[in-house]
CSV table of C-alpha atoms and ligand atoms in Angstrom, one decimal:
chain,number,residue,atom,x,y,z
A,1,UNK,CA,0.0,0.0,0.0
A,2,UNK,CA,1.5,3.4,-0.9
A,3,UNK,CA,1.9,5.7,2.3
A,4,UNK,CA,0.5,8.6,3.4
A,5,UNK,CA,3.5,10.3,4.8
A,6,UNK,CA,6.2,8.9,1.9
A,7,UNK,CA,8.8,11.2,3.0
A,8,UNK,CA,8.7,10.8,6.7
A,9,UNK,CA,11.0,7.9,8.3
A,10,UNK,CA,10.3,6.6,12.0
A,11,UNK,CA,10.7,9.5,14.6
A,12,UNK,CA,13.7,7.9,16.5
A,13,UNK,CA,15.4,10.0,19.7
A,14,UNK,CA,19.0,11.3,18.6
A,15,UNK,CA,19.5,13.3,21.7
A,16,UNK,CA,19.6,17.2,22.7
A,17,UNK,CA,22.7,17.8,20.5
A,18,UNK,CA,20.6,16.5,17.6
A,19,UNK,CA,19.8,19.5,14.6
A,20,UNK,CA,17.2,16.9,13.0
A,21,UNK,CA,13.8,18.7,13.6
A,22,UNK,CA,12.5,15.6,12.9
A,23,UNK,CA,13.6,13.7,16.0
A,24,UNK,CA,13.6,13.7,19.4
A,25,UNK,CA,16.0,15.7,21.3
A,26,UNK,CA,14.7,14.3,25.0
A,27,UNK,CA,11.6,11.9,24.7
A,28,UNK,CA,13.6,8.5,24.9
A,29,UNK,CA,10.6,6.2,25.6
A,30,UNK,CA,13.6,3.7,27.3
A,31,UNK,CA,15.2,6.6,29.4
A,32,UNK,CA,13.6,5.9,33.3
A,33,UNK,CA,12.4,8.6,35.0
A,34,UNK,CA,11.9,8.3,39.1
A,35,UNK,CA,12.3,4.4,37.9
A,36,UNK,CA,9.7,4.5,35.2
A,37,UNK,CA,10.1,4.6,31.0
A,38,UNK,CA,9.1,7.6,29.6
A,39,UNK,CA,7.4,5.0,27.6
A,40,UNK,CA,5.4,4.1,30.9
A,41,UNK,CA,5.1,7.3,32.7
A,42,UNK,CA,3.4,9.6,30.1
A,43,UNK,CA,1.5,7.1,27.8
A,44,UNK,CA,1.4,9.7,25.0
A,45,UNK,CA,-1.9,9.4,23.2
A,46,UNK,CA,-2.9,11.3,19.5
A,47,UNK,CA,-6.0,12.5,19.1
A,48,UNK,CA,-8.4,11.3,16.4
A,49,UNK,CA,-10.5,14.9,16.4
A,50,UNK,CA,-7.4,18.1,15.9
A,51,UNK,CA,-5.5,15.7,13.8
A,52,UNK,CA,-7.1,13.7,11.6
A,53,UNK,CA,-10.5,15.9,11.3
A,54,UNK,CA,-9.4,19.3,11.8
A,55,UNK,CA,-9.9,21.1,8.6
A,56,UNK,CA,-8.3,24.3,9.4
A,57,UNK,CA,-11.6,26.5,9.4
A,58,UNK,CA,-12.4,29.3,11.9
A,59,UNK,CA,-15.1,31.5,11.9
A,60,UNK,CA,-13.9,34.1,9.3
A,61,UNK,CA,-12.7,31.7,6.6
A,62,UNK,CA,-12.4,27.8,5.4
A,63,UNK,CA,-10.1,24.5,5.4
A,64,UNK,CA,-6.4,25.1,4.9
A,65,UNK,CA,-4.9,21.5,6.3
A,66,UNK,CA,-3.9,19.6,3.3
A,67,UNK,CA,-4.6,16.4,4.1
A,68,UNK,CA,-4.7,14.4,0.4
A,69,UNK,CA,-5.9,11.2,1.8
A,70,UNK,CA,-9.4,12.6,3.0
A,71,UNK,CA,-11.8,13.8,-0.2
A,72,UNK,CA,-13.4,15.6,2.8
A,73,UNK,CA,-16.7,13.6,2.3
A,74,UNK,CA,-19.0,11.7,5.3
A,75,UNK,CA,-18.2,8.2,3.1
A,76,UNK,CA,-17.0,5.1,4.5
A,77,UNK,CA,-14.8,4.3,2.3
A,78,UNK,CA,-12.9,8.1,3.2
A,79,UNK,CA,-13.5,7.3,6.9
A,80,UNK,CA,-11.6,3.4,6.5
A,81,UNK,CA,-9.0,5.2,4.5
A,82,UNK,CA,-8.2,8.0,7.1
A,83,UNK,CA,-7.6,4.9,9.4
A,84,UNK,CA,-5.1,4.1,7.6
A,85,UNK,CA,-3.4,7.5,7.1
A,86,UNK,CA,-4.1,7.6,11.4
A,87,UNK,CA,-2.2,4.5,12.2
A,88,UNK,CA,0.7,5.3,9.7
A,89,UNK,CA,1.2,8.3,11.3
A,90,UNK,CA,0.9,7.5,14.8
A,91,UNK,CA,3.2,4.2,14.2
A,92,UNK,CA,5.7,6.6,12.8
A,93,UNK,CA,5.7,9.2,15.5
A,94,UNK,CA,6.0,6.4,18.0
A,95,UNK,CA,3.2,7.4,20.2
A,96,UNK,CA,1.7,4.1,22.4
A,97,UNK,CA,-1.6,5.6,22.3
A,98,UNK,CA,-4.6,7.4,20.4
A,99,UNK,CA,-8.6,8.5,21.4
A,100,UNK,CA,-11.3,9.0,20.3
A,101,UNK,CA,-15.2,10.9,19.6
A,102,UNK,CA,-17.2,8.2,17.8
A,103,UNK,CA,-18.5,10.4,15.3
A,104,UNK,CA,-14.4,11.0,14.5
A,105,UNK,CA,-14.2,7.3,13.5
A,106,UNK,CA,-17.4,6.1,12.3
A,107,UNK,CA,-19.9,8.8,10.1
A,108,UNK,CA,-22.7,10.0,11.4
A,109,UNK,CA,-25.9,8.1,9.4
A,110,UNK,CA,-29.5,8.8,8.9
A,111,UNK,CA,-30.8,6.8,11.8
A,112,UNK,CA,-29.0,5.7,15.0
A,113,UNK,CA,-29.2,2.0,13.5
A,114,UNK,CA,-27.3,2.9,10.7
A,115,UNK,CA,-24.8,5.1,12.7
A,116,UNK,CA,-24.3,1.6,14.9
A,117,UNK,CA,-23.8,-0.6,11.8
A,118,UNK,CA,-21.1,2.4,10.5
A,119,UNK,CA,-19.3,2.3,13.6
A,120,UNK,CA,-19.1,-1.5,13.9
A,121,UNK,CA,-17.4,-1.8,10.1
A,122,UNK,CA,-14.9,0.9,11.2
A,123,UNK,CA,-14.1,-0.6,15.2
A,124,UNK,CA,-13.1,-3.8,13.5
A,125,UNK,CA,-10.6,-1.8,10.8
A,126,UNK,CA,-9.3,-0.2,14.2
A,127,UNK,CA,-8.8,-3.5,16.1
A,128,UNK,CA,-6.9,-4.4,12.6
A,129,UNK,CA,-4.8,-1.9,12.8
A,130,UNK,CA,-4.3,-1.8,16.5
A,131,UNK,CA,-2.9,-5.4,16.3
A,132,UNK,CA,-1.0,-5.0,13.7
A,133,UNK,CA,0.7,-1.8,15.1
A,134,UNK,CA,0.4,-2.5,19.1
A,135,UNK,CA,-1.3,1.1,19.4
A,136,UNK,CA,-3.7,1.2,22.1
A,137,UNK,CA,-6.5,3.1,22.7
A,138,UNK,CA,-6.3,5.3,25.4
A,139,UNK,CA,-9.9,6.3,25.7
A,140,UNK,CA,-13.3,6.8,23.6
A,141,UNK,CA,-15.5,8.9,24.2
A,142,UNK,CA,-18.9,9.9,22.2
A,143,UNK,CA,-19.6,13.3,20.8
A,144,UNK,CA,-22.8,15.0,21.9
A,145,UNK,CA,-22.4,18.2,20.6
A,146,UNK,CA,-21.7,18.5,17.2
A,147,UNK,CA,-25.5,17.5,15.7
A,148,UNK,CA,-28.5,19.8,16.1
A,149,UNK,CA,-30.8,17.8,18.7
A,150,UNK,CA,-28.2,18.6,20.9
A,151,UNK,CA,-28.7,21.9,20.9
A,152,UNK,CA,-30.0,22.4,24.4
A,153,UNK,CA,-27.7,19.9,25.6
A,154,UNK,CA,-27.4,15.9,25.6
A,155,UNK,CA,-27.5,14.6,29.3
A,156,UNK,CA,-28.8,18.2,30.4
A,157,UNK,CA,-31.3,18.4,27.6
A,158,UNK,CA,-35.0,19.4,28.3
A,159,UNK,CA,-35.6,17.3,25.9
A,160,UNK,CA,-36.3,13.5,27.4
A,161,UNK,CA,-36.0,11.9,23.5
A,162,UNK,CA,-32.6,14.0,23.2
A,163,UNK,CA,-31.4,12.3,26.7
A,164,UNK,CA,-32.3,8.5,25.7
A,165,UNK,CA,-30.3,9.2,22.2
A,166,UNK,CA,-27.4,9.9,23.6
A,167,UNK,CA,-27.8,7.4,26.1
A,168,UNK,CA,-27.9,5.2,23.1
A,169,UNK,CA,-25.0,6.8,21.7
A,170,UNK,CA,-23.2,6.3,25.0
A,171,UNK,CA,-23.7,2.9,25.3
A,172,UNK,CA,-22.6,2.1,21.8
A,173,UNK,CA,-19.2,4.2,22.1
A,174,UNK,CA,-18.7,2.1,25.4
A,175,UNK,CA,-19.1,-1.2,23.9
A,176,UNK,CA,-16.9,-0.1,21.4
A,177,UNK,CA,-14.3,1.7,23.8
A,178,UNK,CA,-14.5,-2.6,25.7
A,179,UNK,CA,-14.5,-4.0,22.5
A,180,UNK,CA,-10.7,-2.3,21.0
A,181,UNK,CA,-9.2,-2.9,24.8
A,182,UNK,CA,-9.9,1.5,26.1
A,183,UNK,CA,-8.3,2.4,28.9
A,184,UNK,CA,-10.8,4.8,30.2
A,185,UNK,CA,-13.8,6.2,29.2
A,186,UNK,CA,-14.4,10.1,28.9
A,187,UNK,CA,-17.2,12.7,29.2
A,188,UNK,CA,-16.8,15.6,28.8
A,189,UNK,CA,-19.8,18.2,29.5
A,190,UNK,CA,-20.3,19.5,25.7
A,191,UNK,CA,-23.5,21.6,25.9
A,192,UNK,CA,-23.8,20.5,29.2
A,193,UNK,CA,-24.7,23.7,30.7
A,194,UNK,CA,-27.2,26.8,30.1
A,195,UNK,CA,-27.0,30.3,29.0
A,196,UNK,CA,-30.3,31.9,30.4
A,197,UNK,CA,-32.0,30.8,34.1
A,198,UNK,CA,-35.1,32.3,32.3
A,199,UNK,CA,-35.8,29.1,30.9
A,200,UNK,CA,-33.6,26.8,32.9
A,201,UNK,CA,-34.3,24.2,35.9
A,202,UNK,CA,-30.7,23.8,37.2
A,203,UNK,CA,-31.3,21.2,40.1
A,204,UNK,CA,-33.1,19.4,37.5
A,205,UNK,CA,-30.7,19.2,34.7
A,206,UNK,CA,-27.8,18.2,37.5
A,207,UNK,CA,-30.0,15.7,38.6
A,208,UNK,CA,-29.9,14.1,34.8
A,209,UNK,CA,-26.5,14.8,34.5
A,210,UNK,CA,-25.9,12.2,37.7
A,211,UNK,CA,-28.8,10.0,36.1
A,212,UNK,CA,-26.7,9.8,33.1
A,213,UNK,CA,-23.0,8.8,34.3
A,214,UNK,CA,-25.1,6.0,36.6
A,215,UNK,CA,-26.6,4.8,33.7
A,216,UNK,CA,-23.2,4.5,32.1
A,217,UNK,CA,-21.1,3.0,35.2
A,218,UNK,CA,-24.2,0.4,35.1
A,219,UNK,CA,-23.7,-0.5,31.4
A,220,UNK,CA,-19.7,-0.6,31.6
A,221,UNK,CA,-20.6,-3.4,34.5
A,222,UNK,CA,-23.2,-5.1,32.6
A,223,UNK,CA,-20.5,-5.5,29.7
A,224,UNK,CA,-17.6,-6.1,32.0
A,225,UNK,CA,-15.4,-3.1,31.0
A,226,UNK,CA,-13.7,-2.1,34.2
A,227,UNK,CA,-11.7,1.5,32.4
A,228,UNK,CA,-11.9,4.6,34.4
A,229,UNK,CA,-14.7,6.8,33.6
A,230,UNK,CA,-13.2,10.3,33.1
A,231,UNK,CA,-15.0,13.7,33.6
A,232,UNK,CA,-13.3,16.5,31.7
A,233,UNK,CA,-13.4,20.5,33.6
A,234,UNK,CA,-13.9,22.9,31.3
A,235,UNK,CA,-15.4,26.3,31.9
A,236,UNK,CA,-17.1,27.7,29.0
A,237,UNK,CA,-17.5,27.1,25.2
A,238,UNK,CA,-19.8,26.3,24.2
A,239,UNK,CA,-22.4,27.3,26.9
A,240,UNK,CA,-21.9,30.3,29.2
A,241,UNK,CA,-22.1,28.1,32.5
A,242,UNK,CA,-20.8,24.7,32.0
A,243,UNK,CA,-21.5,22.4,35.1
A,244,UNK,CA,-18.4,20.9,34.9
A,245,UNK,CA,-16.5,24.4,35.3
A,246,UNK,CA,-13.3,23.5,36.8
A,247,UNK,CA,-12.1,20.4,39.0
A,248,UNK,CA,-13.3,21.6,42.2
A,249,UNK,CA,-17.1,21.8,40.4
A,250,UNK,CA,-16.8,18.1,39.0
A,251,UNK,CA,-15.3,17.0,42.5
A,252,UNK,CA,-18.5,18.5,43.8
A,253,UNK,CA,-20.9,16.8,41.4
A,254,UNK,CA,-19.3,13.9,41.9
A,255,UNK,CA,-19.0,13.6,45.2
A,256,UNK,CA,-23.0,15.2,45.9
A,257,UNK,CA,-23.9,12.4,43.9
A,258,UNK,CA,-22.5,9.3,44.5
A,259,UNK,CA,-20.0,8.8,41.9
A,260,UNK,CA,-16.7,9.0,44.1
A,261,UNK,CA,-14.3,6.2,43.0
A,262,UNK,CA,-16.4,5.8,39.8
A,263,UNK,CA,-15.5,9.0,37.9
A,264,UNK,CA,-12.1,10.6,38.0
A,265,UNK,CA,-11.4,13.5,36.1
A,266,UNK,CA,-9.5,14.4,32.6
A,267,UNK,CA,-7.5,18.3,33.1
A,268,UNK,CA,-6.7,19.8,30.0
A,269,UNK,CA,-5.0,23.0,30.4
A,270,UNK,CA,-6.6,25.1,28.2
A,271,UNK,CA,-9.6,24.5,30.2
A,272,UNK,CA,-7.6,25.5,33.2
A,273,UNK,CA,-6.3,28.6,32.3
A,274,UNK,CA,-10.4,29.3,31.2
A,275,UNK,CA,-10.9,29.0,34.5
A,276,UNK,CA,-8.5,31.2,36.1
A,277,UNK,CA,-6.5,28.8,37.3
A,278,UNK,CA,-3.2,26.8,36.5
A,279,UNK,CA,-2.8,23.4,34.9
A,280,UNK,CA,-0.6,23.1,38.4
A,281,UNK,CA,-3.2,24.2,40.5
A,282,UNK,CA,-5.9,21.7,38.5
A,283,UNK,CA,-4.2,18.7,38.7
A,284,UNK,CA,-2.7,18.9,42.3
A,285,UNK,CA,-6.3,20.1,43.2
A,286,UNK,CA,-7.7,16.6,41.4
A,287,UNK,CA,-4.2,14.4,43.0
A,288,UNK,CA,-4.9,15.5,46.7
A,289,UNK,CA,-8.9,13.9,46.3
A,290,UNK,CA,-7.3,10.7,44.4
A,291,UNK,CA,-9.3,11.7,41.5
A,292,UNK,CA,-6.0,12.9,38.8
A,293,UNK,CA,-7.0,10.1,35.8
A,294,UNK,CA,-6.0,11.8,32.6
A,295,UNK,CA,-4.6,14.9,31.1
A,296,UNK,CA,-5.4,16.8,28.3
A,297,UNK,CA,-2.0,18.6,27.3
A,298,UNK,CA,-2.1,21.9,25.2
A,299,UNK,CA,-1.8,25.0,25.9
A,300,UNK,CA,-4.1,28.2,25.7
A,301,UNK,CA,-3.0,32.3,24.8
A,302,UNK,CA,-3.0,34.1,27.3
A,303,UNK,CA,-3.9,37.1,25.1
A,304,UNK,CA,-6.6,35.8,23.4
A,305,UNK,CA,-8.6,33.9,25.9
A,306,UNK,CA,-9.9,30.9,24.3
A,307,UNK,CA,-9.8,27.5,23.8
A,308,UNK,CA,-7.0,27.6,21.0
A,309,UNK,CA,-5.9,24.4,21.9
A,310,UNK,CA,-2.2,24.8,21.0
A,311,UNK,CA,0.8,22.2,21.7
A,312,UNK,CA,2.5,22.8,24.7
A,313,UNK,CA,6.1,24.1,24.2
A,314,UNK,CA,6.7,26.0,27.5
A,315,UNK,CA,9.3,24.1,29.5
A,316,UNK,CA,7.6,25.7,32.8
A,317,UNK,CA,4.6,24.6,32.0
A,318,UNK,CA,5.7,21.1,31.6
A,319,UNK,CA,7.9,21.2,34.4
A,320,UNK,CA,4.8,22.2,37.3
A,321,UNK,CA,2.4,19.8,35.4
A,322,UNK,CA,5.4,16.9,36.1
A,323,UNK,CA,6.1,18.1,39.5
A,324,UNK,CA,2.9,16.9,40.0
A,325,UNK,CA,2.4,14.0,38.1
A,326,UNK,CA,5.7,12.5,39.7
A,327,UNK,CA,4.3,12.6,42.7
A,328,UNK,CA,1.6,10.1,42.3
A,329,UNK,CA,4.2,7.9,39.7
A,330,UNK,CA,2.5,8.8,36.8
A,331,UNK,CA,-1.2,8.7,35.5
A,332,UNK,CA,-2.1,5.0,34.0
A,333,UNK,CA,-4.2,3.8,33.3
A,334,UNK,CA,-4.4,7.7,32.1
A,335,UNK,CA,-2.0,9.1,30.0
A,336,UNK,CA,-0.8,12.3,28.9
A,337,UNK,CA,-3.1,13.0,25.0
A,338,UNK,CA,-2.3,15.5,22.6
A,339,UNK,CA,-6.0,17.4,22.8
A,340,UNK,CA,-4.1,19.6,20.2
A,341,UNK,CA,-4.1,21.0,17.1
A,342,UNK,CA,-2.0,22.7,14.6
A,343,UNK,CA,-2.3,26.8,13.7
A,344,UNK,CA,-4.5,26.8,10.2
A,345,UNK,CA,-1.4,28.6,8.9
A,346,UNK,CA,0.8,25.0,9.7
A,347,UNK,CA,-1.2,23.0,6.8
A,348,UNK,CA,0.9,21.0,5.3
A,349,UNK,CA,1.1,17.1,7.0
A,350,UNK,CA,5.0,17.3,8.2
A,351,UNK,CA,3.4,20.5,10.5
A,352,UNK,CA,1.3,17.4,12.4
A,353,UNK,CA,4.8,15.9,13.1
A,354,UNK,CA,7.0,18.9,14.1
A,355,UNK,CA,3.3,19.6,16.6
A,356,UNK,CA,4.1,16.2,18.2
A,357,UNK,CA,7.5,15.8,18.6
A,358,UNK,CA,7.4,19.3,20.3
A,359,UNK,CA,4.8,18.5,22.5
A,360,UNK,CA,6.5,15.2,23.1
A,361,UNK,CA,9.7,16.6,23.8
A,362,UNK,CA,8.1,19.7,25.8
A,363,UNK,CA,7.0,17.0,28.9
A,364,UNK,CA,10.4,15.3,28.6
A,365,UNK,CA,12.1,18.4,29.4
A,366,UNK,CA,9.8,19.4,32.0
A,367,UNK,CA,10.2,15.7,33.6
A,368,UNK,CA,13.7,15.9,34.0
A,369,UNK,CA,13.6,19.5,35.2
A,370,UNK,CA,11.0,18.2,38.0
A,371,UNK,CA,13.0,14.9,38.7
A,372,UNK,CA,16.0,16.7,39.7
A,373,UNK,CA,14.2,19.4,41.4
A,374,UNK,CA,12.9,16.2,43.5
A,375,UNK,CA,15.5,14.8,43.8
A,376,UNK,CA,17.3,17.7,45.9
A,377,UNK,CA,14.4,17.7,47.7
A,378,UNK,CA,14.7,21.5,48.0
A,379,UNK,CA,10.4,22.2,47.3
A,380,UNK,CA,9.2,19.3,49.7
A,381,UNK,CA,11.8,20.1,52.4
A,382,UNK,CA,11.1,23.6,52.1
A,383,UNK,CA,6.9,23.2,52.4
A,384,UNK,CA,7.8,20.4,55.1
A,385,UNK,CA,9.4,23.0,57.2
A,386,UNK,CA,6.8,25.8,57.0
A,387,UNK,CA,3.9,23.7,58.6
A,388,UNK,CA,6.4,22.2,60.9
A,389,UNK,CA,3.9,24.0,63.5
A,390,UNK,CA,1.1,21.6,63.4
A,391,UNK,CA,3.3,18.5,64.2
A,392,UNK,CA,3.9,18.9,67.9
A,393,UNK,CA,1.5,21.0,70.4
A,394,UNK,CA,-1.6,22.9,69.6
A,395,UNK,CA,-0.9,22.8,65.7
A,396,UNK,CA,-0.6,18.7,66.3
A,397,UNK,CA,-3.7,18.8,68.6
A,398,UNK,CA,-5.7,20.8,65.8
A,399,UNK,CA,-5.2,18.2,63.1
A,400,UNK,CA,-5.8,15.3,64.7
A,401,UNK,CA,-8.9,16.6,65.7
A,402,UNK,CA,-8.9,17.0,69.4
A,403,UNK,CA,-8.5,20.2,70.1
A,404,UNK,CA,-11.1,22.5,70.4
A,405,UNK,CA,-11.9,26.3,70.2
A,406,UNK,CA,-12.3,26.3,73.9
A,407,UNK,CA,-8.9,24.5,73.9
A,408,UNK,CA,-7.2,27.4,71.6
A,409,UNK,CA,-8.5,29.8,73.2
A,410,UNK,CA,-7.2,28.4,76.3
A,411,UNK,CA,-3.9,28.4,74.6
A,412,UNK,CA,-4.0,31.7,73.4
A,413,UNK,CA,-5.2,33.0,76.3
A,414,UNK,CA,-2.3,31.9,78.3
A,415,UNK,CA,0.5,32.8,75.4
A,416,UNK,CA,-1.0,35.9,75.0
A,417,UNK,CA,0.2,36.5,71.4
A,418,UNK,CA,0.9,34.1,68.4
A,419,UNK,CA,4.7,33.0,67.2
A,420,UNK,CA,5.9,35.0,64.6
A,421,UNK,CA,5.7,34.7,60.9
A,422,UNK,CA,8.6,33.3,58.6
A,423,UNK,CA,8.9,34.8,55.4
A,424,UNK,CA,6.9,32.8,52.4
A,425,UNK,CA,10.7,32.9,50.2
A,426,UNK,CA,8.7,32.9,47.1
A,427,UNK,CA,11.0,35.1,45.3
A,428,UNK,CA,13.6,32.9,46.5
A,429,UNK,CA,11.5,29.8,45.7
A,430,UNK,CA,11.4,31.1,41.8
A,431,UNK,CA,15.0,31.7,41.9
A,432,UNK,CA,15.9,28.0,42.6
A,433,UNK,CA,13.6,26.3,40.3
A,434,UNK,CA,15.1,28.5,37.4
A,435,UNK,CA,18.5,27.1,38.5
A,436,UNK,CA,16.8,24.0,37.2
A,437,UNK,CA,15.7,24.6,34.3
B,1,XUL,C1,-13.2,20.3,24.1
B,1,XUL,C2,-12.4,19.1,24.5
B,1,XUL,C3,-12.9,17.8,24.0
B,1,XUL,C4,-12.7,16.7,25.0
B,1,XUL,C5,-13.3,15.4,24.5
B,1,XUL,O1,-12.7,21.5,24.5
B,1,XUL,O2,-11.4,19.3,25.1
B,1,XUL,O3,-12.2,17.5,22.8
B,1,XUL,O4,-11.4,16.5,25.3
B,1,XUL,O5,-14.6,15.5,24.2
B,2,CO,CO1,-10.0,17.9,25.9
């Protein structure tokens, strides 16, 4: 069969001295890290949406990507084809694993029966390929968003018809996540959310929400698929109040409703930084519940405040996410996926590689950086110390849960002031890690 990238060999690693912009200059997937491959500890993944059905288009003008393998039509034989052009591509790049939206994969058809007979001719081309490649998926997931009768939402819809369709569409892209060997399952919140309280019953649309992920948890038992279920944070776009604003929200829903242990969530950073917050804040907010499953990497623009889903190139931003992620050994059966996509301006298929490799390369850098910062032990000795307080005395009788307020007052009272402040050192703090990096 003639290939879809001809001029592109295997991406091998040639090391930091290397000019070749199309190797890697730090992501050795045999190189251990804290005792792990960097094979093992990120689990790259490629996404099936940004880079094999991004066109290019944006609001103002059309498709740019050149992409010659895809005629751009809904037919099966151009879907089968781009599963081809996938594979090659990922095989070559030397990524472990990929995900997926159903409707990426398998077209959308005139009834759900024929959108379930589409996506069964296409799962079995992709458990071809995945056997003949070893690529792995790292999670599906089903879009309810894209077609019209979501337009008030899927799980959130008023609309009880629109709810049982995509619980339809749920339990299909389940079966199918089982059925190709998914690590986890994701949902992420789509039009889950409202615009207007004028027409909107909150409690109630929460309430279908929780229905919804039950339903699924009870399906992935019935069928014996024992992935992680995955919520994904994300602030706005498309609605104006998503429910699943930020990881404290989802950690909320999830706990209010029974689902803790069931569903961990997925941080993407873009969705982060929509939320006012820092990928570092996001994930060490989701580690400390025991609910950090998944990442999302990119990267957002700070200037133009929107989900412009970039690949992530800044070494400090890899080096706080993998301060982090070291310190719970990694993410599987999560994984660190590209939820990326290349500038319309980047069209031509070699930009897809230079994205990756970059990206790849990006969290190597910023694993090292973190491993030796953790190995000094500078950061953990240096927070160790400052609450060094509340492990003897009052500050030890406070968190094990004995004291009271009569008791510090007590204490307080016969002190008569508190012990001073030490200084915070952030300045200081800043200084060192740049030493690092
Ligand atoms: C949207 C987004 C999605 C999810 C999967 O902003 O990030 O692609 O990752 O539905
Ligand atoms: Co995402």
């Amino acid at each position: 069969m003639a290939e879809f990238f001809p001029k592109i060999p295997k991406i091998e690693y040639e090391g930091p001295k290397s000019k070749n912009p199309l190797a890697y200059k730090h992501y050795d997937p045999n190189q251990k890290i804290e005792g792990q491959t960097m094979r093992d500890l990120f689990r790259f993944s490629v996404c099936y949406w940004h880079t094999f059905r991004g066109t290019g288009t944006d609001p103002f003008g059309s498709a740019t990507l050149q992409r010659p393998w895809d005629d751009g039509s809904n037919s099966m034989p151009n879907a089968l084809k781009r599963v081809d052009a996938a594979f090659e591509f990922i095989s070559k790049l030397g990524a472990p694993f990929y995900c997926w939206h159903d409707r990426d994969v398998s077209p959308e058809g005139s009834t759900h029966k024929e959108n379930n007979k589409n996506f069964d001719k296409i799962a079995k081309k992709l458990k071809e390929k995945q056997e003949e490649t070893g690529i792995k998926l790292l999670w599906g997931t089903a879009n309810l968003f894209s077609h019209p009768r979501y337009m008030h939402g899927a799980a959130t819809t008023c609309n009880a018809d629109v709810f049982a369709y995509a619980a339809a569409q749920v339990k299909k892209a389940l079966e199918v996540t089982h059925e190709l060997g998914g690590a986890n399952y994701v949902f992420w919140g789509g039009r889950e959310g409202y615009h207007n309280l004028y027409n909107t019953d909150m409690n109630r649309e929460l309430d279908h929400l929780a229905r919804f992920m039950h339903m699924a948890h009870d399906h992935a038992k019935a069928i014996g698929f024992t992935g992680t279920f995955l919520f994904e944070p994300k602030p706005k776009e498309p609605t104006k109040h998503q429910y699943d604003f930020d990881a404290a929200a989802c950690l909320n829903f999830i706990g209010r409703n029974g689902l803790d242990g069931i569903v961990k969530l997925n941080i993407e950073t873009n969705h982060a930084t929509l939320a006012g917050h820092t990928m570092m804040h996001e994930l060490e907010y989701a580690r400390i519940h025991n609910a950090l499953g998944s990442i999302d990497a990119n990267t957002g623009d700070l200037l133009l405040g929107w989900d412009t889903d970039q690949f992530p190139t800044d070494i400090y931003l890899t080096t706080q996410i993998m301060l982090v992620l070291l310190r719970q050994k990694g993410l599987s059966p999560g994984g660190v996926n590209f939820d990326a996509k290349v500038r319309r301006e980047s069209f031509e298929p070699v930009d897809l590689f230079h994205a990756h490799i970059g990206g790849m390369d990006t969290f190597a850098r910023g694993a090292k950086i973190a491993a030796a910062i953790r190995k000094d032990g500078v950061l953990d000795e240096f927070v160790k110390n400052r609450y060094r307080s509340f492990d003897s005395g009052i500050g030890q009788k406070i968190e094990s849960g004995k004291a009271t307020f009569a008791d510090c007052e007590k204490y307080i009272l016969d002190k008569g002031e508190a012990a001073p402040n030490e200084s915070g050192r952030q300045e200081y703090l800043e200084n060192l890690i740049n030493q690092y990096i």
